[in-house]
């Protein structure tokens, strides 16, 4: 019960098969309570009901992660319901895939705002809260595309590479206040975002799996396990690190 008495905010948590909800489910299974946020209010209500059916406690807040004032409202609602917050998972993300000549400025800006500026907004707010309440743990969901170059990922890689180094800088800034900040780097995980990426790239599932040393793609719960580890006291001496969960994809 690593999360007993603890509250964790997870962004992008409405997607039933997504990494955000898989992470939240782990927290609930181990005794914690969760604040689930997402753009999609209807799906969010369904996820809150799922947590309650498990016997857990969840608050759903409809929020676009790029909205700074909305972040204040998320934290205010979280503390009103559960008291202090102990963890944050910056998970919400989109994929804007295009060869650079086709990448219009509006596409670039939206990709950077949703995947990277949002992480700055969430960390800025929660680090203040954690400093005032004795510490906390932040997990930023990056990608293997934040570690190595990938075709058609100019904006996506820039956003995820930015999250990787922002994470390390924040870890330096707040370690002595008991705040840990780490990033997780998924490879190919069977979620909705992956379906979009594959459709856009006409990707073939068998060929993708064959390129992974473990011979298969991941399910979201395998990422949830990694996020839960970093959130928990099992990772009490881990900060500023990048946990790659990619079946060996970037080991070759
Ligand atoms: N699935 C993969 O293969 C993979 C690989 C590497 C990294 N990732 C990263 O993992 C994270 C989670 O993705 P997933 O695979 O679970 O995808 P998903 O599409 O299942 O979930 C993403 C969620 O984010 C929400 N979202 C999108 N824009 C938002 C916004 N502006 N404000 C609030 N919520 C918003 C969506 O509504 C959705 O519920 C993303 O950051 C993604 O880039 C995924």
Short mmCIF file of C-alpha atoms and ligand atoms in Angstrom, two decimals, residues 11-20 37-40 63-66 90-95 110 114-115 141-145 156 160 185-194 220, ligand 1:
data_model
loop_
_atom_site.label_atom_id
_atom_site.label_comp_id
_atom_site.label_asym_id
_atom_site.label_seq_id
_atom_site.Cartn_x
_atom_site.Cartn_y
_atom_site.Cartn_z
CA UNK A 11 -3.24 14.69 -16.44
CA UNK A 12 -4.59 13.13 -19.63
CA UNK A 13 -6.27 10.46 -17.51
CA UNK A 14 -9.58 10.04 -19.38
CA UNK A 15 -8.36 7.58 -22.00
CA UNK A 16 -9.53 4.10 -20.87
CA UNK A 17 -6.47 2.28 -22.25
CA UNK A 18 -4.03 5.16 -21.79
CA UNK A 19 -0.87 5.51 -19.72
CA UNK A 20 -2.45 8.18 -17.51
CA UNK A 37 -7.81 15.68 -15.39
CA UNK A 38 -8.43 15.74 -19.13
CA UNK A 39 -10.05 17.71 -21.96
CA UNK A 40 -12.68 14.98 -22.37
CA UNK A 63 -8.93 20.92 -17.87
CA UNK A 64 -6.83 21.75 -20.92
CA UNK A 65 -3.24 21.38 -19.65
CA UNK A 66 -2.19 24.47 -21.64
CA UNK A 90 2.30 15.12 -16.32
CA UNK A 91 0.99 12.64 -18.86
CA UNK A 92 -1.36 14.47 -21.28
CA UNK A 93 0.00 14.55 -24.80
CA UNK A 94 -0.73 14.60 -28.51
CA UNK A 95 1.31 13.60 -31.54
CA UNK A 110 0.19 23.40 -30.48
CA UNK A 114 0.37 20.61 -25.14
CA UNK A 115 3.41 18.38 -24.60
CA UNK A 141 5.87 11.34 -19.35
CA UNK A 142 8.35 11.92 -22.18
CA UNK A 143 9.05 9.38 -24.97
CA UNK A 144 11.82 7.49 -26.72
CA UNK A 145 11.39 10.36 -29.20
CA UNK A 156 7.06 15.86 -31.10
CA UNK A 160 9.64 15.40 -25.46
CA UNK A 185 10.25 7.31 -21.73
CA UNK A 186 7.75 4.86 -23.25
CA UNK A 187 8.50 3.03 -26.50
CA UNK A 188 5.48 1.71 -28.42
CA UNK A 189 2.46 1.32 -26.14
CA UNK A 190 -0.95 0.09 -27.35
CA UNK A 191 -3.05 3.21 -26.64
CA UNK A 192 -5.24 5.59 -28.67
CA UNK A 193 -2.33 7.92 -29.43
CA UNK A 194 -0.45 4.98 -30.95
CA UNK A 220 -0.27 0.78 -20.65
N1 LIG B 1 1.42 5.24 -26.61
C1 LIG B 1 2.68 5.34 -26.91
O1 LIG B 1 3.22 4.52 -27.69
C2 LIG B 1 3.53 6.45 -26.33
C3 LIG B 1 4.90 6.43 -26.57
C4 LIG B 1 5.69 7.44 -26.05
C5 LIG B 1 5.13 8.45 -25.29
N2 LIG B 1 3.79 8.46 -25.06
C6 LIG B 1 3.25 9.55 -24.27
O2 LIG B 1 2.41 9.05 -23.24
C7 LIG B 1 1.46 10.04 -22.88
C8 LIG B 1 0.08 9.39 -22.79
O3 LIG B 1 -0.30 8.96 -24.06
P1 LIG B 1 -1.19 7.67 -24.32
O4 LIG B 1 -0.41 6.79 -25.18
O5 LIG B 1 -1.74 7.15 -23.05
O6 LIG B 1 -2.33 8.32 -25.26
P2 LIG B 1 -3.90 8.53 -25.09
O7 LIG B 1 -4.31 9.23 -26.33
O8 LIG B 1 -4.54 7.24 -24.72
O9 LIG B 1 -4.03 9.52 -23.85
C9 LIG B 1 -3.73 10.89 -23.93
C10 LIG B 1 -4.76 11.66 -23.13
O10 LIG B 1 -4.37 13.05 -23.10
C11 LIG B 1 -5.54 13.82 -23.25
N3 LIG B 1 -5.18 15.16 -23.77
C12 LIG B 1 -4.75 15.47 -25.02
N4 LIG B 1 -4.56 16.80 -25.10
C13 LIG B 1 -4.89 17.33 -23.89
C14 LIG B 1 -4.92 18.63 -23.36
N5 LIG B 1 -4.56 19.70 -24.10
N6 LIG B 1 -5.32 18.81 -22.07
C15 LIG B 1 -5.70 17.75 -21.32
N7 LIG B 1 -5.70 16.49 -21.77
C16 LIG B 1 -5.30 16.29 -23.04
C17 LIG B 1 -6.41 13.03 -24.22
O11 LIG B 1 -7.78 13.44 -24.14
C18 LIG B 1 -6.18 11.60 -23.74
O12 LIG B 1 -7.11 11.21 -22.74
C19 LIG B 1 1.57 11.16 -23.91
O13 LIG B 1 2.31 12.24 -23.37
C20 LIG B 1 2.35 10.50 -25.04
O14 LIG B 1 3.07 11.42 -25.82
C21 LIG B 1 2.98 7.48 -25.56
#
